[in-house]
Short mmCIF file of C-alpha atoms in Angstrom, two decimals:
data_model
loop_
_atom_site.label_atom_id
_atom_site.label_comp_id
_atom_site.label_asym_id
_atom_site.label_seq_id
_atom_site.Cartn_x
_atom_site.Cartn_y
_atom_site.Cartn_z
CA UNK L 26 21.00 24.60 4.11
CA UNK L 27 18.27 26.77 5.29
CA UNK L 28 15.53 24.46 7.66
CA UNK L 29 12.54 25.18 9.59
CA UNK L 30 13.13 24.37 13.71
CA UNK L 31 13.93 20.65 14.46
CA UNK L 32 12.01 18.37 12.37
CA UNK L 33 10.27 20.80 10.11
CA UNK L 34 10.07 21.25 6.42
CA UNK L 35 13.25 20.23 4.68
CA UNK L 36 12.71 21.12 1.24
CA UNK L 37 16.11 20.28 -0.33
CA UNK L 38 15.95 16.26 0.77
CA UNK L 39 12.63 15.72 -0.16
CA UNK L 40 12.35 13.10 -2.98
CA UNK L 41 11.08 14.38 -6.40
CA UNK L 42 9.57 11.66 -6.21
CA UNK L 43 -6.85 13.87 -5.65
CA UNK L 44 -9.75 14.09 -8.37
CA UNK L 45 -11.01 17.22 -6.79
CA UNK L 46 -13.00 17.25 -3.65
CA UNK L 47 -15.63 19.34 -4.69
CA UNK L 48 -18.16 19.15 -1.56
CA UNK L 49 -21.27 20.70 -1.61
CA UNK L 50 -23.98 21.29 0.85
CA UNK L 51 -26.40 18.39 1.50
CA UNK L 52 -29.14 20.54 2.16
CA UNK L 53 -29.74 19.26 6.28
CA UNK L 54 -27.29 21.35 7.64
CA UNK L 55 -25.39 18.61 8.59
CA UNK L 56 -23.02 17.38 6.61
CA UNK L 57 -22.19 17.31 2.71
CA UNK L 58 -22.05 14.85 -0.08
CA UNK L 59 -19.12 14.90 -2.38
CA UNK L 60 -19.95 16.39 -6.04
CA UNK L 61 -20.97 13.14 -7.31
CA UNK L 62 -24.36 13.02 -5.18
CA UNK L 63 -23.53 9.22 -4.72
CA UNK L 64 -20.99 8.92 -2.02
CA UNK L 65 -20.43 9.73 1.96
CA UNK L 66 -22.19 12.11 3.91
CA UNK L 67 -19.63 14.07 5.15
CA UNK L 68 -19.56 15.21 9.17
CA UNK L 69 -19.42 19.01 9.73
CA UNK L 70 -15.36 19.23 8.86
CA UNK L 71 -13.67 21.47 11.55
CA UNK L 72 -12.35 25.24 10.07
CA UNK L 73 -8.90 25.85 8.94
CA UNK L 74 -6.18 27.74 10.42
CA UNK L 75 -5.36 31.17 9.80
CA UNK L 76 -2.41 31.58 8.04
CA UNK L 77 0.36 31.71 9.88
CA UNK L 78 4.18 33.16 8.94
CA UNK L 79 6.63 30.63 7.93
CA UNK L 80 9.07 29.65 11.06
CA UNK L 81 12.21 31.21 11.97
CA UNK L 82 15.22 29.05 9.99
CA UNK L 83 18.59 27.60 11.23
CA UNK L 84 20.94 28.23 8.45
CA UNK L 85 23.95 27.50 11.06
CA UNK L 86 26.55 25.98 8.94
CA UNK L 87 27.93 22.59 10.48
CA UNK L 88 31.32 20.63 9.31
CA UNK L 89 30.74 17.40 8.99
CA UNK L 90 33.79 16.69 6.66
CA UNK L 91 35.48 14.38 9.48
CA UNK L 92 32.75 12.02 9.61
CA UNK L 93 32.34 8.60 7.94
CA UNK L 94 28.93 7.89 7.49
CA UNK L 95 27.24 4.45 7.29
CA UNK L 96 23.30 3.44 6.25
CA UNK L 97 21.88 0.16 6.63
CA UNK L 98 18.62 -0.25 4.58
CA UNK L 99 15.58 -2.18 5.18
CA UNK L 100 14.69 -4.66 2.28
CA UNK L 101 14.35 -3.11 -1.05
CA UNK L 102 16.94 -0.75 -0.65
CA UNK L 103 17.85 2.21 -2.82
CA UNK L 104 15.04 2.24 -5.88
CA UNK L 105 11.91 1.10 -3.76
CA UNK L 106 10.28 4.22 -4.35
CA UNK L 107 8.95 4.23 -0.66
CA UNK L 108 10.72 4.24 2.90
CA UNK L 109 14.11 3.13 1.76
CA UNK L 110 14.79 6.06 -1.25
CA UNK L 111 13.62 8.75 1.90
CA UNK L 112 16.27 7.11 3.89
CA UNK L 113 18.90 7.82 0.84
CA UNK L 114 17.68 11.36 0.36
CA UNK L 115 18.54 12.04 3.50
CA UNK L 116 22.05 10.02 3.41
CA UNK L 117 22.74 12.20 0.15
CA UNK L 118 21.74 15.54 1.55
CA UNK L 119 23.55 15.33 4.90
CA UNK L 120 26.87 14.11 2.43
CA UNK L 121 26.41 17.33 0.72
CA UNK L 122 25.34 19.77 3.79
CA UNK L 123 27.91 18.71 6.03
CA UNK L 124 30.84 18.03 3.60
CA UNK L 125 31.35 14.24 3.96
CA UNK L 126 33.57 12.51 1.81
CA UNK L 127 32.12 10.52 -0.88
CA UNK L 128 35.07 7.97 0.24
CA UNK L 129 33.86 8.12 4.07
CA UNK L 130 30.38 6.92 2.94
CA UNK L 131 28.72 3.63 2.96
CA UNK L 132 25.23 2.11 2.23
CA UNK L 133 24.43 -1.80 2.65
CA UNK L 134 21.34 -3.42 1.93
CA UNK L 135 19.32 -6.34 3.55
CA UNK L 136 18.23 -9.23 2.14
CA UNK L 137 14.09 -10.65 2.50
CA UNK L 138 13.82 -12.89 5.68
CA UNK L 139 17.41 -12.69 6.31
CA UNK L 140 18.50 -14.09 9.88
CA UNK L 141 19.60 -11.86 12.97
CA UNK L 142 23.15 -12.39 12.28
CA UNK L 143 23.39 -11.20 9.15
CA UNK L 144 22.01 -7.91 10.12
CA UNK L 145 24.31 -7.98 12.88
CA UNK L 146 26.83 -8.58 10.80
CA UNK L 147 25.93 -5.34 8.32
CA UNK L 148 26.00 -3.47 11.44
CA UNK L 149 29.34 -5.11 12.77
CA UNK L 150 30.69 -4.27 9.14
CA UNK L 151 29.51 -0.60 9.20
CA UNK L 152 30.93 0.01 12.88
CA UNK L 153 34.42 -1.97 12.23
CA UNK L 154 35.34 0.27 9.58
CA UNK L 155 35.13 3.15 11.47
CA UNK L 156 31.66 4.62 9.81
CA UNK L 157 30.29 6.57 12.93
CA UNK L 158 26.77 7.83 13.39
CA UNK L 159 25.18 4.76 11.19
CA UNK L 160 22.21 4.24 11.19
CA UNK L 161 19.87 1.67 10.67
CA UNK L 162 16.73 1.86 8.51
CA UNK L 163 13.95 0.02 9.99
CA UNK L 164 12.83 -2.30 12.98
CA UNK L 165 14.31 -4.99 11.87
CA UNK L 166 17.43 -3.81 12.67
CA UNK L 167 15.81 -3.79 16.96
CA UNK L 168 17.50 -7.10 17.91
CA UNK L 169 20.55 -6.53 16.10
CA UNK L 170 21.10 -3.46 17.54
CA UNK L 171 20.66 -5.02 21.07
CA UNK L 172 23.33 -7.07 20.29
CA UNK L 173 26.18 -4.49 18.38
CA UNK L 174 25.18 -1.41 20.10
CA UNK L 175 27.13 -2.53 23.54
CA UNK L 176 30.13 -4.03 21.37
CA UNK L 177 30.62 -0.21 20.14
CA UNK L 178 29.84 1.93 22.68
CA UNK L 179 31.33 4.86 21.05
CA UNK L 180 29.52 4.58 17.94
CA UNK L 181 26.35 6.63 17.29
CA UNK L 182 23.52 4.62 16.07
CA UNK L 183 20.09 6.15 14.72
CA UNK L 184 17.04 3.49 14.60
CA UNK L 185 14.21 4.27 12.74
CA UNK L 186 10.70 3.04 13.38
CA UNK L 187 12.16 1.47 17.05
CA UNK L 188 14.34 1.84 19.85
CA UNK L 189 16.48 0.13 22.45
CA UNK L 190 15.93 -0.19 25.69
CA UNK L 191 19.13 0.73 27.70
CA UNK L 192 21.39 1.23 24.44
CA UNK L 193 22.44 5.20 25.03
CA UNK L 194 24.43 4.72 21.93
CA UNK L 195 21.24 4.14 19.88
CA UNK L 196 19.24 6.94 19.18
CA UNK L 197 15.16 5.84 17.91
CA UNK L 198 13.91 7.95 15.05
CA UNK L 199 10.50 7.14 15.51
CA UNK L 200 7.02 8.53 13.84
CA UNK L 201 3.36 9.33 14.71
CA UNK L 202 2.41 7.44 10.99
CA UNK L 203 -1.17 7.30 12.47
CA UNK L 204 -1.64 10.83 11.95
CA UNK L 205 -0.58 11.46 8.62
CA UNK L 206 -2.91 8.55 7.71
CA UNK L 207 -5.29 10.12 9.63
CA UNK L 208 -5.03 13.25 6.80
CA UNK L 209 -4.80 10.33 3.98
CA UNK L 210 -8.25 9.02 4.91
CA UNK L 211 -9.80 12.33 5.03
CA UNK L 212 -8.88 12.92 2.00
CA UNK L 213 -9.88 8.81 0.53
CA UNK L 214 -13.12 9.82 2.35
CA UNK L 215 -14.04 12.93 0.09
CA UNK L 216 -12.61 10.93 -2.75
CA UNK L 217 -14.99 7.94 -2.59
CA UNK L 218 -17.77 8.22 -4.87
CA UNK L 219 -19.13 4.58 -3.51
CA UNK L 220 -18.64 5.69 0.16
CA UNK L 221 -16.21 2.62 0.28
CA UNK L 222 -12.18 2.97 0.25
CA UNK L 223 -9.89 0.22 1.09
CA UNK L 224 -6.44 -0.30 3.05
CA UNK L 225 -3.05 -2.41 1.98
CA UNK L 226 -1.04 -3.30 4.06
CA UNK L 227 2.33 -4.70 3.03
CA UNK L 228 3.04 -6.93 6.61
CA UNK L 229 0.39 -7.22 9.27
CA UNK L 230 2.82 -5.94 12.48
CA UNK L 231 1.48 -3.27 15.19
CA UNK L 232 3.84 -0.80 12.79
CA UNK L 233 1.81 -1.22 9.87
CA UNK L 234 -1.63 -1.27 12.16
CA UNK L 235 -0.40 2.30 13.08
CA UNK L 236 -1.02 3.55 9.31
CA UNK L 237 -4.70 1.70 9.16
CA UNK L 238 -5.87 2.86 12.57
CA UNK L 239 -5.12 6.65 11.47
CA UNK L 240 -6.59 6.01 8.07
CA UNK L 241 -9.90 4.35 9.19
CA UNK L 242 -10.05 6.78 12.08
CA UNK L 243 -9.79 9.72 9.36
CA UNK L 244 -12.36 8.63 6.87
CA UNK L 245 -14.79 7.99 9.93
CA UNK L 246 -13.93 11.45 11.37
CA UNK L 247 -14.52 12.64 7.80
CA UNK L 248 -17.88 10.23 6.76
CA UNK L 249 -18.72 8.28 9.75
CA UNK L 250 -20.86 5.61 7.57
CA UNK L 251 -18.20 5.11 5.40
CA UNK L 252 -16.88 1.53 4.66
CA UNK L 253 -13.17 0.37 5.46
CA UNK L 254 -11.77 -3.06 3.88
CA UNK L 255 -8.32 -3.90 4.69
CA UNK L 256 -5.54 -6.26 3.28
CA UNK L 257 -2.36 -7.30 4.58
CA UNK L 258 -0.54 -8.91 1.98
CA UNK L 259 1.57 -11.51 4.52
CA UNK L 260 1.51 -11.73 8.35
CA UNK L 261 3.41 -11.07 10.83
CA UNK L 262 7.47 -12.49 10.68
CA UNK L 263 7.13 -12.60 6.27
CA UNK L 264 8.87 -9.52 5.51
CA UNK L 265 8.56 -10.12 1.47
CA UNK L 266 4.89 -8.52 1.69
CA UNK L 267 7.30 -5.18 2.04
CA UNK L 268 8.69 -6.23 -1.59
CA UNK L 269 6.11 -8.16 -3.78
CA UNK L 270 4.33 -5.97 -6.39
CA UNK L 271 2.60 -8.78 -8.07
CA UNK L 272 0.56 -9.58 -4.47
CA UNK L 273 0.57 -5.65 -3.76
CA UNK L 274 -1.27 -5.95 -7.51
CA UNK L 275 -3.45 -8.74 -6.46
CA UNK L 276 -4.33 -7.94 -2.62
CA UNK L 277 -5.32 -4.08 -4.26
CA UNK L 278 -7.50 -5.60 -7.23
CA UNK L 279 -9.59 -8.08 -4.27
CA UNK L 280 -10.23 -4.79 -2.56
CA UNK L 281 -11.54 -3.46 -5.60
CA UNK L 282 -13.69 -6.11 -6.63
CA UNK L 283 -15.55 -5.66 -3.12
CA UNK L 284 -15.83 -2.01 -4.40
CA UNK L 285 -13.18 -0.25 -3.07
CA UNK L 286 -13.09 2.90 -5.28
CA UNK L 287 -9.68 4.61 -3.52
CA UNK L 288 -7.16 2.55 -2.18
CA UNK L 289 -4.41 3.81 0.59
CA UNK L 290 -1.01 1.63 0.67
CA UNK L 291 1.49 0.96 3.64
CA UNK L 292 3.95 -1.71 2.06
CA UNK L 293 6.81 -0.43 0.83
CA UNK L 294 7.78 -1.74 -2.66
CA UNK L 295 4.78 -3.52 -2.89
CA UNK L 296 2.46 -0.63 -2.97
CA UNK L 297 3.97 -0.18 -7.18
CA UNK L 298 1.24 -3.06 -7.11
CA UNK L 299 -1.43 -1.20 -5.65
CA UNK L 300 -0.83 1.94 -7.84
CA UNK L 301 -1.11 -0.85 -11.19
CA UNK L 302 -4.11 -3.09 -10.00
CA UNK L 303 -5.57 1.13 -9.88
CA UNK L 304 -5.00 2.28 -12.94
CA UNK L 305 -6.30 -0.65 -14.71
CA UNK L 306 -9.57 -0.58 -12.28
CA UNK L 307 -9.86 3.13 -12.80
CA UNK L 308 -9.95 4.22 -9.26
CA UNK L 309 -8.04 6.34 -7.11
CA UNK L 310 -4.96 5.45 -5.38
CA UNK L 311 -3.39 7.59 -2.24
CA UNK L 312 0.23 6.83 -1.59
CA UNK L 313 2.62 7.00 1.44
CA UNK L 314 5.65 7.45 3.09
CA UNK L 315 6.83 10.25 -0.31
CA UNK L 316 5.07 12.00 -2.09
CA UNK L 317 4.26 9.18 -4.44
CA UNK L 318 2.99 11.74 -7.35
CA UNK L 319 6.10 12.87 -8.40
CA UNK L 320 8.38 9.94 -7.90
CA UNK L 321 9.63 8.74 -11.77
CA UNK L 322 8.99 5.41 -11.29
CA UNK L 323 5.29 5.59 -10.94
CA UNK L 324 4.80 8.09 -13.34
CA UNK L 325 2.83 5.87 -15.89
CA UNK L 326 0.20 6.14 -12.82
CA UNK L 327 0.75 9.33 -11.85
CA UNK L 328 -2.98 10.61 -13.27
CA UNK L 329 -4.25 8.05 -10.26
CA UNK L 330 -2.53 9.15 -7.59
CA UNK L 331 -4.96 11.18 -5.19
CA UNK L 332 -2.19 12.02 -2.32
CA UNK L 333 0.60 10.95 -0.52
CA UNK L 334 1.05 10.63 3.36
CA UNK L 335 4.12 11.87 4.56
CA UNK L 336 6.53 9.81 6.49
CA UNK L 337 9.32 12.17 6.78
CA UNK L 338 12.33 9.78 6.83
CA UNK L 339 14.48 12.17 5.04
CA UNK L 340 13.92 14.86 7.59
CA UNK L 341 14.84 11.84 10.25
CA UNK L 342 17.59 10.80 8.99
CA UNK L 343 19.09 13.95 7.96
CA UNK L 344 18.82 15.41 11.17
CA UNK L 345 20.40 13.21 12.99
CA UNK L 346 23.74 12.98 11.16
CA UNK L 347 23.57 17.01 11.47
CA UNK L 348 22.73 16.26 15.14
CA UNK L 349 25.74 14.19 15.87
CA UNK L 350 27.92 16.36 14.24
CA UNK L 351 27.29 18.91 16.15
CA UNK L 352 27.31 16.71 19.00
CA UNK L 353 23.37 17.49 19.98
CA UNK L 354 21.53 14.45 19.80
CA UNK L 355 19.47 14.96 22.67
CA UNK L 356 18.23 17.99 20.37
CA UNK L 357 16.57 15.43 18.29
CA UNK L 358 12.68 14.99 18.72
CA UNK L 359 11.04 12.53 20.62
CA UNK L 360 8.23 11.51 18.13
CA UNK L 361 8.83 13.08 14.37
CA UNK L 362 4.96 13.84 14.58
CA UNK L 363 2.74 16.80 12.64
CA UNK L 364 3.54 19.44 14.99
CA UNK L 365 7.25 19.16 14.01
CA UNK L 366 6.79 18.38 10.42
CA UNK L 367 7.77 14.91 10.87
CA UNK L 368 4.77 13.45 9.18
CA UNK L 369 1.60 14.99 7.03
CA UNK L 370 0.06 15.17 3.23
CA UNK L 371 1.37 16.31 -0.15
CA UNK L 372 -1.00 17.00 -2.68
CA UNK L 373 0.42 17.79 -5.61
CA UNK L 374 -1.12 18.76 -9.69
CA UNK L 375 -3.05 21.21 -7.89
CA UNK L 376 -5.74 17.86 -7.74
CA UNK L 377 -6.81 19.42 -4.66
CA UNK L 378 -9.63 22.19 -4.27
CA UNK L 379 -9.07 24.82 -2.14
CA UNK L 380 -12.24 23.41 -0.02
CA UNK L 381 -10.56 20.23 0.56
CA UNK L 382 -7.16 21.95 1.16
CA UNK L 383 -9.35 23.89 4.31
CA UNK L 384 -11.03 20.56 5.28
CA UNK L 385 -7.39 18.59 5.90
CA UNK L 386 -5.68 21.96 7.54
CA UNK L 387 -8.81 22.05 9.88
CA UNK L 388 -8.19 18.66 10.70
CA UNK L 389 -4.30 18.40 11.00
CA UNK L 390 -4.57 21.70 13.33
CA UNK L 391 -6.97 20.19 15.39
CA UNK L 392 -4.65 16.93 16.10
CA UNK L 393 -1.56 19.49 17.01
CA UNK L 394 -3.51 21.24 19.38
CA UNK L 395 -4.50 17.57 20.99
CA UNK L 396 -8.75 18.31 19.97
CA UNK L 397 -8.63 15.21 17.99
CA UNK L 398 -6.19 12.22 19.47
CA UNK L 399 -5.33 9.75 16.48
CA UNK L 400 -4.94 6.43 18.26
CA UNK L 401 -2.04 3.76 16.97
CA UNK L 402 -4.14 0.56 16.91
CA UNK L 403 -6.80 -0.49 14.96
#
């Protein structure tokens, strides 16, 4: 498989999973308003960077046929149209590219609000059956790996969204979610006719607050006076907020009733409810983690999906298995951010015009260059 340098586009493993922002000058030389003439007054956007040549690709063939690889999902598992499906895509592509035998693979799923003993049992089962390397999908495995990883010092564990201090056989696969969400906020500002947008979080925890923080900062960078409302489906400790589309739909309806005409989620499978509410109300929605415009399970609502922020869990999972097969885990990035294409945005279907694309690329480059620091806290 041909890849860009570490953490960049892995096109073959991406899941096949905005109305156009026709900005015009406001006439005062300081910003612009949207085409409807109603929404936001915008800041002067950064200039789009000049086009650059494609990064050299790494086509080295890695033989992983001797590996037994395991994957422990977060709640929702394969089929959540979001976070877990991305992990599944990276897992599937690793099997294909590394030549792993199907009988030497194993996937195990989690249940909502299960106790730590269940998570430890799942990890122990994989490790004791000889699976190595193993990926735990989600921060929920942090406490379990503190216990299980020392019991299997020769097993390489990858942990999505968290780290285990002092565990040398646990590789953190963490992301700058706030950077991709910043770009989602810019999109939302330019798409809003009311200069009023909303955010739906699955569970009120620091990880999801990173999405909220970036989204709000991006929206206010583009349109300083924009109103951003938020709603978390469940409080910290109740992880059903990631797997409850009806509650996602109810929460979204509440934001729309308050006036939001663009909504964005970081809510896992509950985001399916956000899209349904947006469709019913005739407002726009922004997807999360995967390119949700192209996901078959959301085909009925794709016309209201303006864009998606990308969190390339597929890239991180694939890269971890590949690096483990090479015995080169040190080559993985410390953080999968915009610089290594570990986060980003997708605007499929030709719905983003060239002007907005240039604005997004301008903000993206400023983040990469360090000219914009995106906060990970609201």
